[in-house]
Structure formats: C-alpha cells, structure tokens
Amino acid sequence: MTPISSSGKTLKSPAPAPVPAYIDAVAGGFAGFAVRILTAPLDLIKIRLQLEKGDVLGTSIRTVKSVYRNEGPLGFFKGNIAATYLWITYAAVQFSVYTRMATYLNDASPENYFPYVRMSPTAVAFVAGASAGLTATICTYPFDYMRTAFAANQGEKAQSVVGFVGQTFKSKGLGGFYAGVVPAIASIVPLMGLNFMAYEMMLQTMKERGMEKSSTMAGLVGAVSGGVSKFAVYPMDTVKKRLQGQQFGMVALNPGSRYTGAIDCGLRIVREEGPKTLYRGLAPTLIKSMAGTGLTFAFFNATKGFLVEAHNEYLSQ
C-alpha cells in the first residue's frame, strides 16, 4: 500500500537499502558448491565422451558401466576437488559481475556512460551475462583445466592438486593452464549472454502474468535457459576439451598430427570424425546443464534472499 501523509499527499516509499557486493559473491559461491556436488558424475561422463577418439565410440550408458566397473563408485567424482574450486569461484565471480554490470547499464545516463546508449532489458541481460561469463572464465580457467585432466584420467592412482600444478608449471609454464581458453571464451560469451537473457525474459513474462518470483520459479526458468543456451554453443565446448586433452596427452594423436588451434581442431573433427562428434556427450551435458543451471539459480535466489533479510535485520537493530 502507498503511504499517505496526514495532509492527504502521497508519500514515496523509502528506497530499499543497497545490497552489499559480498552478498552476491557468497550466494553465488554457495550455489556453485551445492550444484557441483549434485552434478559431478554427469560432468565426468560428458568429459570422457568428448575426449574419446577412434572407431569404437562409447555411449553414456556404456561409459557409466565402464567407470563403475574399472574405477568404482568414487570414479564418478574424479577431479571433484578442482571442479569444486572451479564452481565456487566461477559462480561467485559470475553473479557478482552480472549484478554490478546490469545495475550499471540500467542506470546509464549521458553524464556517466559513454558512448551513451539506452539499452533494452534484454540487451542489458545479454551484455551483463556475457561480461560475467568472460570474467569468471578468465579468473577460474586453470581449475577447469585441472578438472578435465583429473576426470579424463582412467587410472586407479589419483594425482593431488598440488602435484599436478607443480608438474604442469614445470613442464608447460603458466600458459599450460590455459590450453583451450580461446574456444572456451568463444563459447562462454554467447552461452552466458543467452543464458541470462533467456532467464530474465522468462521471469519478466511470468511476472507480467501475475506470478511471484520464488526460488522454485527461478530454478525452473534457469533450467530451461541453461538447456537452450548450452545446446547452442556445445560444439565449442567439445573443441575446448579436445585441446585440453591434447595438452596433457589424453587425446590419441600422432606427434605430427596435433591440433594447431581451435579452428584446426573443429575442422578436423568434422572432416575426420563427422559433424555429430561435435555433439558427443550432449545428452548428459544437457541433463547436467539444465539441472545445474536451474539449481544454481534456485540456490542463489534462496541464499541471497536469506542474506539480504539478515543484513536488513542487522541494520534495523
């Protein structure tokens, strides 16, 4: 209800207190941690299928059976430490940057923004999402590289994170941790742009129909947006994984036939193995992406709501 003064004039409702920057980071980090634990097996299956090369190709079910038979139940969680670091830091950076960038673009005016362009809500969501994905990818890519190396390792002996970092730095230098970063950036910019754009568009449509935003709604909308955006850019993710796998010897290639870059890798996959290979591992990826994105938005929305409420209660004391 709009407050009214004793003289009958309508008063403006007080502006909500600004949300501290740390809340988006903490809520994003918690969401990333929770989702990683729930989706780790699907991630490992997807990576194994993407790196597979040869005449006899596996399926998701065959890969599950192989991992369980040869590596045991814990085999589905190989690389989970590095992947957990990745998801926590990625989600924390992503949601922090997205919120700040979206706020900045929405508040843009000729005085504080050059070149001045009044952007639509859809464009704001895409640009802010793409910027958030780019920043988070650059900040956390070494964890992605480690996650792929550990997940691809089919041996029984697991290597420690510290040991892997030391060995990689000694043999390949700092640049060794960024193998495949070009296709990763090429895929993450449109992926996160489309993801947040679709998410905001669907949320706005539901609000216009009188539906209240809730963690459940955020999760359902996030699942749809995650699946659509992942399908659109999946081939670039396969190229990234092949380049990462080549770097640590997990892709079977002769010394004289190594991929020279992202374009060469993509073209050779299509020419030598067929276009369908670019979508190998798509089924577990879509399941994981829809579940992961939906749960991420749901956990983020719920955690942020809790932290904001606690923050406001603290200020009112």
PDB file of C-alpha atoms in Angstrom:
ATOM      1  CA  MET A   1       0.000   0.000   0.000  1.00  0.00           C
ATOM      2  CA  THR A   2       1.278   3.507  -0.870  1.00  0.00           C
ATOM      3  CA  PRO A   3       1.886   5.604   2.286  1.00  0.00           C
ATOM      4  CA  ILE A   4      -0.187   8.825   2.644  1.00  0.00           C
ATOM      5  CA  SER A   5       0.668  11.811   4.840  1.00  0.00           C
ATOM      6  CA  SER A   6      -1.757  13.462   7.254  1.00  0.00           C
ATOM      7  CA  SER A   7      -2.334  16.218   4.689  1.00  0.00           C
ATOM      8  CA  GLY A   8      -3.523  13.668   2.148  1.00  0.00           C
ATOM      9  CA  LYS A   9      -0.421  13.808  -0.062  1.00  0.00           C
ATOM     10  CA  THR A  10       1.080  10.614  -1.382  1.00  0.00           C
ATOM     11  CA  LEU A  11       4.495   9.870   0.019  1.00  0.00           C
ATOM     12  CA  LYS A  12       7.233   7.992  -1.779  1.00  0.00           C
ATOM     13  CA  SER A  13       8.131   4.619  -0.342  1.00  0.00           C
ATOM     14  CA  PRO A  14      11.637   4.566   1.050  1.00  0.00           C
ATOM     15  CA  ALA A  15      14.197   3.159  -1.382  1.00  0.00           C
ATOM     16  CA  PRO A  16      15.379  -0.311  -0.463  1.00  0.00           C
ATOM     17  CA  ALA A  17      18.785  -0.427   1.140  1.00  0.00           C
ATOM     18  CA  PRO A  18      21.555  -1.259  -1.348  1.00  0.00           C
ATOM     19  CA  VAL A  19      22.662  -4.865  -1.290  1.00  0.00           C
ATOM     20  CA  PRO A  20      26.338  -5.216  -0.298  1.00  0.00           C
ATOM     21  CA  ALA A  21      28.566  -6.676  -3.016  1.00  0.00           C
ATOM     22  CA  TYR A  22      29.675  -9.564  -0.833  1.00  0.00           C
ATOM     23  CA  ILE A  23      26.132 -10.999  -0.724  1.00  0.00           C
ATOM     24  CA  ASP A  24      26.123 -11.830  -4.457  1.00  0.00           C
ATOM     25  CA  ALA A  25      29.573 -13.429  -4.142  1.00  0.00           C
ATOM     26  CA  VAL A  26      28.666 -15.522  -1.086  1.00  0.00           C
ATOM     27  CA  ALA A  27      25.303 -16.606  -2.521  1.00  0.00           C
ATOM     28  CA  GLY A  28      26.919 -17.475  -5.852  1.00  0.00           C
ATOM     29  CA  GLY A  29      29.732 -19.416  -4.182  1.00  0.00           C
ATOM     30  CA  PHE A  30      27.305 -21.448  -2.088  1.00  0.00           C
ATOM     31  CA  ALA A  31      25.157 -22.191  -5.139  1.00  0.00           C
ATOM     32  CA  GLY A  32      28.221 -23.317  -7.091  1.00  0.00           C
ATOM     33  CA  PHE A  33      29.353 -25.639  -4.284  1.00  0.00           C
ATOM     34  CA  ALA A  34      25.939 -27.263  -3.821  1.00  0.00           C
ATOM     35  CA  VAL A  35      25.350 -27.804  -7.526  1.00  0.00           C
ATOM     36  CA  ARG A  36      28.816 -29.245  -8.150  1.00  0.00           C
ATOM     37  CA  ILE A  37      28.302 -31.973  -5.558  1.00  0.00           C
ATOM     38  CA  LEU A  38      24.973 -32.923  -7.134  1.00  0.00           C
ATOM     39  CA  THR A  39      26.099 -32.974 -10.779  1.00  0.00           C
ATOM     40  CA  ALA A  40      29.702 -34.278 -10.611  1.00  0.00           C
ATOM     41  CA  PRO A  41      29.007 -37.743 -12.175  1.00  0.00           C
ATOM     42  CA  LEU A  42      27.289 -36.233 -15.234  1.00  0.00           C
ATOM     43  CA  ASP A  43      30.236 -33.894 -15.753  1.00  0.00           C
ATOM     44  CA  LEU A  44      32.731 -36.766 -15.714  1.00  0.00           C
ATOM     45  CA  ILE A  45      30.703 -38.807 -18.218  1.00  0.00           C
ATOM     46  CA  LYS A  46      30.471 -35.828 -20.546  1.00  0.00           C
ATOM     47  CA  ILE A  47      34.228 -35.198 -20.460  1.00  0.00           C
ATOM     48  CA  ARG A  48      35.054 -38.868 -21.109  1.00  0.00           C
ATOM     49  CA  LEU A  49      32.769 -38.913 -24.182  1.00  0.00           C
ATOM     50  CA  GLN A  50      34.168 -35.640 -25.556  1.00  0.00           C
ATOM     51  CA  LEU A  51      37.770 -36.873 -25.321  1.00  0.00           C
ATOM     52  CA  GLU A  52      37.040 -40.278 -26.865  1.00  0.00           C
ATOM     53  CA  LYS A  53      38.561 -40.705 -30.304  1.00  0.00           C
ATOM     54  CA  GLY A  54      38.598 -43.783 -32.502  1.00  0.00           C
ATOM     55  CA  ASP A  55      36.444 -46.214 -34.430  1.00  0.00           C
ATOM     56  CA  VAL A  56      34.630 -47.703 -31.435  1.00  0.00           C
ATOM     57  CA  LEU A  57      32.690 -44.923 -29.753  1.00  0.00           C
ATOM     58  CA  GLY A  58      31.031 -45.204 -26.406  1.00  0.00           C
ATOM     59  CA  THR A  59      27.611 -44.165 -25.238  1.00  0.00           C
ATOM     60  CA  SER A  60      26.594 -42.571 -21.960  1.00  0.00           C
ATOM     61  CA  ILE A  61      25.350 -45.886 -20.527  1.00  0.00           C
ATOM     62  CA  ARG A  62      28.464 -47.763 -21.672  1.00  0.00           C
ATOM     63  CA  THR A  63      30.675 -45.076 -20.127  1.00  0.00           C
ATOM     64  CA  VAL A  64      28.796 -45.298 -16.827  1.00  0.00           C
ATOM     65  CA  LYS A  65      29.269 -49.065 -16.744  1.00  0.00           C
ATOM     66  CA  SER A  66      32.953 -48.762 -17.640  1.00  0.00           C
ATOM     67  CA  VAL A  67      33.673 -46.194 -14.935  1.00  0.00           C
ATOM     68  CA  TYR A  68      31.814 -48.198 -12.299  1.00  0.00           C
ATOM     69  CA  ARG A  69      33.451 -51.489 -13.284  1.00  0.00           C
ATOM     70  CA  ASN A  70      37.042 -50.222 -13.616  1.00  0.00           C
ATOM     71  CA  GLU A  71      37.193 -47.327 -11.142  1.00  0.00           C
ATOM     72  CA  GLY A  72      34.408 -47.930  -8.656  1.00  0.00           C
ATOM     73  CA  PRO A  73      31.716 -45.506  -7.408  1.00  0.00           C
ATOM     74  CA  LEU A  74      34.309 -42.891  -6.421  1.00  0.00           C
ATOM     75  CA  GLY A  75      35.497 -42.828 -10.021  1.00  0.00           C
ATOM     76  CA  PHE A  76      32.492 -40.630 -10.874  1.00  0.00           C
ATOM     77  CA  PHE A  77      33.950 -37.946  -8.611  1.00  0.00           C
ATOM     78  CA  LYS A  78      37.445 -37.776 -10.087  1.00  0.00           C
ATOM     79  CA  GLY A  79      38.640 -34.189 -10.250  1.00  0.00           C
ATOM     80  CA  ASN A  80      35.931 -33.151  -7.823  1.00  0.00           C
ATOM     81  CA  ILE A  81      38.253 -31.027  -5.664  1.00  0.00           C
ATOM     82  CA  ALA A  82      39.448 -28.953  -8.616  1.00  0.00           C
ATOM     83  CA  ALA A  83      35.901 -28.831 -10.017  1.00  0.00           C
ATOM     84  CA  THR A  84      34.500 -27.688  -6.670  1.00  0.00           C
ATOM     85  CA  TYR A  85      37.056 -24.871  -6.543  1.00  0.00           C
ATOM     86  CA  LEU A  86      36.038 -24.047 -10.113  1.00  0.00           C
ATOM     87  CA  TRP A  87      32.288 -23.929  -9.462  1.00  0.00           C
ATOM     88  CA  ILE A  88      32.542 -21.981  -6.204  1.00  0.00           C
ATOM     89  CA  THR A  89      34.836 -19.291  -7.594  1.00  0.00           C
ATOM     90  CA  TYR A  90      33.126 -19.223 -11.011  1.00  0.00           C
ATOM     91  CA  ALA A  91      29.638 -18.735  -9.577  1.00  0.00           C
ATOM     92  CA  ALA A  92      30.867 -16.172  -7.037  1.00  0.00           C
ATOM     93  CA  VAL A  93      32.578 -14.073  -9.722  1.00  0.00           C
ATOM     94  CA  GLN A  94      29.784 -14.574 -12.258  1.00  0.00           C
ATOM     95  CA  PHE A  95      26.889 -13.391 -10.090  1.00  0.00           C
ATOM     96  CA  SER A  96      28.925 -10.513  -8.631  1.00  0.00           C
ATOM     97  CA  VAL A  97      29.920  -9.192 -12.048  1.00  0.00           C
ATOM     98  CA  TYR A  98      26.448  -9.773 -13.519  1.00  0.00           C
ATOM     99  CA  THR A  99      24.685  -7.804 -10.780  1.00  0.00           C
ATOM    100  CA  ARG A 100      27.152  -4.903 -10.909  1.00  0.00           C
ATOM    101  CA  MET A 101      27.189  -4.749 -14.722  1.00  0.00           C
ATOM    102  CA  ALA A 102      23.390  -4.952 -15.029  1.00  0.00           C
ATOM    103  CA  THR A 103      22.981  -2.217 -12.405  1.00  0.00           C
ATOM    104  CA  TYR A 104      25.498  -0.002 -14.201  1.00  0.00           C
ATOM    105  CA  LEU A 105      23.870  -0.453 -17.611  1.00  0.00           C
ATOM    106  CA  ASN A 106      20.360   0.107 -16.256  1.00  0.00           C
ATOM    107  CA  ASP A 107      21.481   3.322 -14.563  1.00  0.00           C
ATOM    108  CA  ALA A 108      23.351   4.535 -17.642  1.00  0.00           C
ATOM    109  CA  SER A 109      22.911   8.192 -18.482  1.00  0.00           C
ATOM    110  CA  PRO A 110      24.722  10.728 -20.723  1.00  0.00           C
ATOM    111  CA  GLU A 111      26.576  12.002 -17.655  1.00  0.00           C
ATOM    112  CA  ASN A 112      28.145   8.723 -16.545  1.00  0.00           C
ATOM    113  CA  TYR A 113      28.195   6.428 -19.562  1.00  0.00           C
ATOM    114  CA  PHE A 114      29.984   6.864 -22.870  1.00  0.00           C
ATOM    115  CA  PRO A 115      29.032   6.116 -25.532  1.00  0.00           C
ATOM    116  CA  TYR A 116      25.532   6.648 -24.199  1.00  0.00           C
ATOM    117  CA  VAL A 117      23.027   4.077 -25.421  1.00  0.00           C
ATOM    118  CA  ARG A 118      19.751   3.329 -23.691  1.00  0.00           C
ATOM    119  CA  MET A 119      19.677  -0.454 -23.730  1.00  0.00           C
ATOM    120  CA  SER A 120      16.594  -2.649 -23.541  1.00  0.00           C
ATOM    121  CA  PRO A 121      16.270  -5.046 -20.578  1.00  0.00           C
ATOM    122  CA  THR A 122      17.020  -7.946 -22.945  1.00  0.00           C
ATOM    123  CA  ALA A 123      20.213  -6.313 -24.208  1.00  0.00           C
ATOM    124  CA  VAL A 124      21.278  -5.450 -20.657  1.00  0.00           C
ATOM    125  CA  ALA A 125      20.834  -9.080 -19.569  1.00  0.00           C
ATOM    126  CA  PHE A 126      22.827 -10.368 -22.569  1.00  0.00           C
ATOM    127  CA  VAL A 127      25.725  -7.903 -22.181  1.00  0.00           C
ATOM    128  CA  ALA A 128      25.877  -8.306 -18.405  1.00  0.00           C
ATOM    129  CA  GLY A 129      25.698 -12.109 -18.687  1.00  0.00           C
ATOM    130  CA  ALA A 130      28.383 -12.237 -21.386  1.00  0.00           C
ATOM    131  CA  SER A 131      30.647  -9.937 -19.341  1.00  0.00           C
ATOM    132  CA  ALA A 132      30.112 -12.043 -16.222  1.00  0.00           C
ATOM    133  CA  GLY A 133      30.895 -15.277 -18.079  1.00  0.00           C
ATOM    134  CA  LEU A 134      34.040 -13.820 -19.682  1.00  0.00           C
ATOM    135  CA  THR A 135      35.401 -12.502 -16.395  1.00  0.00           C
ATOM    136  CA  ALA A 136      34.627 -15.692 -14.470  1.00  0.00           C
ATOM    137  CA  THR A 137      36.174 -17.899 -17.177  1.00  0.00           C
ATOM    138  CA  ILE A 138      39.464 -15.982 -17.246  1.00  0.00           C
ATOM    139  CA  CYS A 139      39.658 -15.978 -13.441  1.00  0.00           C
ATOM    140  CA  THR A 140      38.925 -19.683 -12.986  1.00  0.00           C
ATOM    141  CA  TYR A 141      40.186 -21.384 -16.170  1.00  0.00           C
ATOM    142  CA  PRO A 142      43.149 -23.187 -14.514  1.00  0.00           C
ATOM    143  CA  PHE A 143      40.626 -25.030 -12.312  1.00  0.00           C
ATOM    144  CA  ASP A 144      38.722 -26.069 -15.460  1.00  0.00           C
ATOM    145  CA  TYR A 145      41.951 -27.377 -16.953  1.00  0.00           C
ATOM    146  CA  MET A 146      42.712 -29.415 -13.811  1.00  0.00           C
ATOM    147  CA  ARG A 147      39.146 -30.700 -13.631  1.00  0.00           C
ATOM    148  CA  THR A 148      39.406 -32.043 -17.202  1.00  0.00           C
ATOM    149  CA  ALA A 149      42.796 -33.666 -16.547  1.00  0.00           C
ATOM    150  CA  PHE A 150      41.589 -35.483 -13.427  1.00  0.00           C
ATOM    151  CA  ALA A 151      38.262 -36.517 -14.962  1.00  0.00           C
ATOM    152  CA  ALA A 152      39.993 -37.905 -18.063  1.00  0.00           C
ATOM    153  CA  ASN A 153      42.472 -39.955 -16.010  1.00  0.00           C
ATOM    154  CA  GLN A 154      41.203 -43.548 -16.148  1.00  0.00           C
ATOM    155  CA  GLY A 155      43.979 -44.981 -13.994  1.00  0.00           C
ATOM    156  CA  GLU A 156      43.467 -46.039 -10.405  1.00  0.00           C
ATOM    157  CA  LYS A 157      46.109 -43.678  -8.986  1.00  0.00           C
ATOM    158  CA  ALA A 158      44.789 -40.169  -8.427  1.00  0.00           C
ATOM    159  CA  GLN A 159      47.167 -37.204  -8.524  1.00  0.00           C
ATOM    160  CA  SER A 160      46.971 -34.426  -5.960  1.00  0.00           C
ATOM    161  CA  VAL A 161      46.082 -30.867  -6.964  1.00  0.00           C
ATOM    162  CA  VAL A 162      49.415 -29.565  -5.636  1.00  0.00           C
ATOM    163  CA  GLY A 163      51.357 -32.250  -7.512  1.00  0.00           C
ATOM    164  CA  PHE A 164      49.505 -31.582 -10.751  1.00  0.00           C
ATOM    165  CA  VAL A 165      50.042 -27.812 -10.517  1.00  0.00           C
ATOM    166  CA  GLY A 166      53.754 -28.244  -9.882  1.00  0.00           C
ATOM    167  CA  GLN A 167      54.233 -30.719 -12.714  1.00  0.00           C
ATOM    168  CA  THR A 168      52.227 -28.668 -15.226  1.00  0.00           C
ATOM    169  CA  PHE A 169      54.007 -25.414 -14.364  1.00  0.00           C
ATOM    170  CA  LYS A 170      57.415 -27.086 -14.599  1.00  0.00           C
ATOM    171  CA  SER A 171      56.758 -28.700 -17.984  1.00  0.00           C
ATOM    172  CA  LYS A 172      54.487 -26.158 -19.702  1.00  0.00           C
ATOM    173  CA  GLY A 173      54.716 -22.931 -17.745  1.00  0.00           C
ATOM    174  CA  LEU A 174      51.810 -20.656 -16.798  1.00  0.00           C
ATOM    175  CA  GLY A 175      50.381 -20.844 -20.308  1.00  0.00           C
ATOM    176  CA  GLY A 176      49.901 -24.590 -19.874  1.00  0.00           C
ATOM    177  CA  PHE A 177      46.947 -23.929 -17.567  1.00  0.00           C
ATOM    178  CA  TYR A 178      45.152 -22.050 -20.364  1.00  0.00           C
ATOM    179  CA  ALA A 179      45.098 -24.724 -23.075  1.00  0.00           C
ATOM    180  CA  GLY A 180      41.818 -24.375 -24.967  1.00  0.00           C
ATOM    181  CA  VAL A 181      41.000 -20.971 -23.478  1.00  0.00           C
ATOM    182  CA  VAL A 182      40.169 -19.424 -26.894  1.00  0.00           C
ATOM    183  CA  PRO A 183      37.218 -21.749 -27.689  1.00  0.00           C
ATOM    184  CA  ALA A 184      36.251 -21.549 -24.010  1.00  0.00           C
ATOM    185  CA  ILE A 185      35.895 -17.770 -24.251  1.00  0.00           C
ATOM    186  CA  ALA A 186      34.237 -18.065 -27.671  1.00  0.00           C
ATOM    187  CA  SER A 187      31.610 -20.349 -26.176  1.00  0.00           C
ATOM    188  CA  ILE A 188      31.132 -18.767 -22.748  1.00  0.00           C
ATOM    189  CA  VAL A 189      30.371 -15.250 -24.011  1.00  0.00           C
ATOM    190  CA  PRO A 190      27.287 -16.244 -26.064  1.00  0.00           C
ATOM    191  CA  LEU A 191      26.444 -19.044 -23.600  1.00  0.00           C
ATOM    192  CA  MET A 192      26.137 -16.813 -20.530  1.00  0.00           C
ATOM    193  CA  GLY A 193      24.691 -13.953 -22.566  1.00  0.00           C
ATOM    194  CA  LEU A 194      21.910 -16.201 -23.896  1.00  0.00           C
ATOM    195  CA  ASN A 195      21.524 -17.863 -20.503  1.00  0.00           C
ATOM    196  CA  PHE A 196      20.856 -14.685 -18.539  1.00  0.00           C
ATOM    197  CA  MET A 197      18.875 -13.110 -21.389  1.00  0.00           C
ATOM    198  CA  ALA A 198      16.505 -16.090 -21.600  1.00  0.00           C
ATOM    199  CA  TYR A 199      16.303 -16.248 -17.804  1.00  0.00           C
ATOM    200  CA  GLU A 200      15.342 -12.579 -17.436  1.00  0.00           C
ATOM    201  CA  MET A 201      12.900 -12.701 -20.359  1.00  0.00           C
ATOM    202  CA  MET A 202      11.040 -15.711 -18.962  1.00  0.00           C
ATOM    203  CA  LEU A 203      10.980 -14.267 -15.459  1.00  0.00           C
ATOM    204  CA  GLN A 204       9.570 -10.990 -16.778  1.00  0.00           C
ATOM    205  CA  THR A 205       6.878 -12.857 -18.746  1.00  0.00           C
ATOM    206  CA  MET A 206       5.830 -14.744 -15.632  1.00  0.00           C
ATOM    207  CA  LYS A 207       5.752 -11.565 -13.546  1.00  0.00           C
ATOM    208  CA  GLU A 208       3.506  -9.894 -16.143  1.00  0.00           C
ATOM    209  CA  ARG A 209       1.108 -12.808 -15.713  1.00  0.00           C
ATOM    210  CA  GLY A 210       0.918 -12.172 -12.002  1.00  0.00           C
ATOM    211  CA  MET A 211       3.298 -14.896 -10.854  1.00  0.00           C
ATOM    212  CA  GLU A 212       5.538 -14.040  -7.910  1.00  0.00           C
ATOM    213  CA  LYS A 213       9.253 -14.733  -8.180  1.00  0.00           C
ATOM    214  CA  SER A 214      10.360 -17.587  -5.930  1.00  0.00           C
ATOM    215  CA  SER A 215      13.327 -19.916  -5.664  1.00  0.00           C
ATOM    216  CA  THR A 216      11.265 -22.655  -7.339  1.00  0.00           C
ATOM    217  CA  MET A 217      10.361 -20.392 -10.255  1.00  0.00           C
ATOM    218  CA  ALA A 218      13.980 -19.241 -10.559  1.00  0.00           C
ATOM    219  CA  GLY A 219      15.067 -22.881 -10.705  1.00  0.00           C
ATOM    220  CA  LEU A 220      12.564 -23.886 -13.391  1.00  0.00           C
ATOM    221  CA  VAL A 221      13.322 -20.861 -15.554  1.00  0.00           C
ATOM    222  CA  GLY A 222      17.054 -21.362 -15.061  1.00  0.00           C
ATOM    223  CA  ALA A 223      16.792 -24.995 -16.162  1.00  0.00           C
ATOM    224  CA  VAL A 224      15.146 -24.044 -19.461  1.00  0.00           C
ATOM    225  CA  SER A 225      17.546 -21.169 -20.164  1.00  0.00           C
ATOM    226  CA  GLY A 226      20.529 -23.364 -19.284  1.00  0.00           C
ATOM    227  CA  GLY A 227      19.490 -26.149 -21.639  1.00  0.00           C
ATOM    228  CA  VAL A 228      18.771 -23.843 -24.587  1.00  0.00           C
ATOM    229  CA  SER A 229      21.985 -21.848 -24.264  1.00  0.00           C
ATOM    230  CA  LYS A 230      24.189 -24.935 -23.758  1.00  0.00           C
ATOM    231  CA  PHE A 231      22.814 -26.655 -26.843  1.00  0.00           C
ATOM    232  CA  ALA A 232      23.566 -23.561 -28.922  1.00  0.00           C
ATOM    233  CA  VAL A 233      27.293 -23.458 -28.093  1.00  0.00           C
ATOM    234  CA  TYR A 234      28.088 -27.113 -27.339  1.00  0.00           C
ATOM    235  CA  PRO A 235      30.460 -27.730 -30.316  1.00  0.00           C
ATOM    236  CA  MET A 236      32.881 -25.103 -28.973  1.00  0.00           C
ATOM    237  CA  ASP A 237      32.921 -26.887 -25.626  1.00  0.00           C
ATOM    238  CA  THR A 238      33.937 -30.116 -27.370  1.00  0.00           C
ATOM    239  CA  VAL A 239      36.771 -28.297 -29.163  1.00  0.00           C
ATOM    240  CA  LYS A 240      37.929 -26.844 -25.843  1.00  0.00           C
ATOM    241  CA  LYS A 241      38.003 -30.277 -24.208  1.00  0.00           C
ATOM    242  CA  ARG A 242      39.946 -31.784 -27.139  1.00  0.00           C
ATOM    243  CA  LEU A 243      42.589 -29.042 -26.895  1.00  0.00           C
ATOM    244  CA  GLN A 244      42.832 -29.525 -23.138  1.00  0.00           C
ATOM    245  CA  GLY A 245      43.082 -33.295 -23.591  1.00  0.00           C
ATOM    246  CA  GLN A 246      45.829 -32.919 -26.181  1.00  0.00           C
ATOM    247  CA  GLN A 247      47.808 -30.759 -23.772  1.00  0.00           C
ATOM    248  CA  PHE A 248      48.072 -33.500 -21.163  1.00  0.00           C
ATOM    249  CA  GLY A 249      48.181 -36.462 -23.558  1.00  0.00           C
ATOM    250  CA  MET A 250      44.621 -37.750 -23.132  1.00  0.00           C
ATOM    251  CA  VAL A 251      43.705 -37.468 -26.840  1.00  0.00           C
ATOM    252  CA  ALA A 252      45.261 -40.139 -29.063  1.00  0.00           C
ATOM    253  CA  LEU A 253      47.056 -38.218 -31.827  1.00  0.00           C
ATOM    254  CA  ASN A 254      50.284 -38.898 -33.682  1.00  0.00           C
ATOM    255  CA  PRO A 255      53.080 -36.377 -32.964  1.00  0.00           C
ATOM    256  CA  GLY A 256      52.798 -34.897 -36.449  1.00  0.00           C
ATOM    257  CA  SER A 257      49.014 -34.541 -36.378  1.00  0.00           C
ATOM    258  CA  ARG A 258      48.413 -32.433 -33.288  1.00  0.00           C
ATOM    259  CA  TYR A 259      45.707 -29.778 -33.379  1.00  0.00           C
ATOM    260  CA  THR A 260      47.274 -26.381 -34.059  1.00  0.00           C
ATOM    261  CA  GLY A 261      44.401 -24.345 -32.646  1.00  0.00           C
ATOM    262  CA  ALA A 262      40.656 -24.095 -32.133  1.00  0.00           C
ATOM    263  CA  ILE A 263      39.739 -23.687 -35.822  1.00  0.00           C
ATOM    264  CA  ASP A 264      42.021 -26.530 -36.913  1.00  0.00           C
ATOM    265  CA  CYS A 265      40.606 -28.756 -34.170  1.00  0.00           C
ATOM    266  CA  GLY A 266      36.980 -28.056 -35.102  1.00  0.00           C
ATOM    267  CA  LEU A 267      37.526 -28.549 -38.834  1.00  0.00           C
ATOM    268  CA  ARG A 268      39.444 -31.793 -38.343  1.00  0.00           C
ATOM    269  CA  ILE A 269      36.838 -33.227 -36.005  1.00  0.00           C
ATOM    270  CA  VAL A 270      34.174 -32.604 -38.647  1.00  0.00           C
ATOM    271  CA  ARG A 271      36.342 -33.902 -41.513  1.00  0.00           C
ATOM    272  CA  GLU A 272      37.829 -36.971 -39.782  1.00  0.00           C
ATOM    273  CA  GLU A 273      35.063 -38.000 -37.379  1.00  0.00           C
ATOM    274  CA  GLY A 274      31.915 -36.357 -38.696  1.00  0.00           C
ATOM    275  CA  PRO A 275      29.817 -33.367 -37.525  1.00  0.00           C
ATOM    276  CA  LYS A 276      27.989 -35.486 -34.929  1.00  0.00           C
ATOM    277  CA  THR A 277      31.229 -35.800 -32.989  1.00  0.00           C
ATOM    278  CA  LEU A 278      30.960 -32.145 -32.012  1.00  0.00           C
ATOM    279  CA  TYR A 279      27.836 -33.109 -30.063  1.00  0.00           C
ATOM    280  CA  ARG A 280      29.256 -36.240 -28.419  1.00  0.00           C
ATOM    281  CA  GLY A 281      28.251 -36.314 -24.759  1.00  0.00           C
ATOM    282  CA  LEU A 282      25.353 -33.932 -25.413  1.00  0.00           C
ATOM    283  CA  ALA A 283      22.735 -35.997 -23.530  1.00  0.00           C
ATOM    284  CA  PRO A 284      24.465 -35.997 -20.115  1.00  0.00           C
ATOM    285  CA  THR A 285      25.553 -32.414 -20.730  1.00  0.00           C
ATOM    286  CA  LEU A 286      22.011 -31.163 -21.308  1.00  0.00           C
ATOM    287  CA  ILE A 287      20.763 -33.033 -18.244  1.00  0.00           C
ATOM    288  CA  LYS A 288      23.624 -31.640 -16.204  1.00  0.00           C
ATOM    289  CA  SER A 289      23.283 -28.127 -17.660  1.00  0.00           C
ATOM    290  CA  MET A 290      19.545 -27.926 -17.070  1.00  0.00           C
ATOM    291  CA  ALA A 291      19.794 -29.398 -13.580  1.00  0.00           C
ATOM    292  CA  GLY A 292      22.925 -27.412 -12.755  1.00  0.00           C
ATOM    293  CA  THR A 293      21.702 -24.060 -14.062  1.00  0.00           C
ATOM    294  CA  GLY A 294      18.258 -24.497 -12.541  1.00  0.00           C
ATOM    295  CA  LEU A 295      19.664 -25.470  -9.157  1.00  0.00           C
ATOM    296  CA  THR A 296      22.258 -22.685  -9.319  1.00  0.00           C
ATOM    297  CA  PHE A 297      19.608 -20.007  -9.827  1.00  0.00           C
ATOM    298  CA  ALA A 298      17.374 -21.603  -7.188  1.00  0.00           C
ATOM    299  CA  PHE A 299      20.151 -21.853  -4.584  1.00  0.00           C
ATOM    300  CA  PHE A 300      21.408 -18.368  -5.462  1.00  0.00           C
ATOM    301  CA  ASN A 301      17.949 -16.823  -5.178  1.00  0.00           C
ATOM    302  CA  ALA A 302      17.226 -18.555  -1.855  1.00  0.00           C
ATOM    303  CA  THR A 303      20.655 -17.816  -0.344  1.00  0.00           C
ATOM    304  CA  LYS A 304      20.656 -14.197  -1.468  1.00  0.00           C
ATOM    305  CA  GLY A 305      17.155 -13.681  -0.057  1.00  0.00           C
ATOM    306  CA  PHE A 306      18.278 -15.108   3.284  1.00  0.00           C
ATOM    307  CA  LEU A 307      21.434 -12.959   3.393  1.00  0.00           C
ATOM    308  CA  VAL A 308      19.598  -9.777   2.387  1.00  0.00           C
ATOM    309  CA  GLU A 309      16.973 -10.361   5.059  1.00  0.00           C
ATOM    310  CA  ALA A 310      19.700 -10.986   7.668  1.00  0.00           C
ATOM    311  CA  HIS A 311      21.563  -7.867   6.526  1.00  0.00           C
ATOM    312  CA  ASN A 312      18.467  -5.653   6.731  1.00  0.00           C
ATOM    313  CA  GLU A 313      17.596  -7.067  10.148  1.00  0.00           C
ATOM    314  CA  TYR A 314      21.126  -6.267  11.339  1.00  0.00           C
ATOM    315  CA  LEU A 315      20.842  -2.660  10.065  1.00  0.00           C
ATOM    316  CA  SER A 316      17.490  -2.182  11.815  1.00  0.00           C
ATOM    317  CA  GLN A 317      18.905  -3.093  15.232  1.00  0.00           C
TER     318      GLN A 317
END
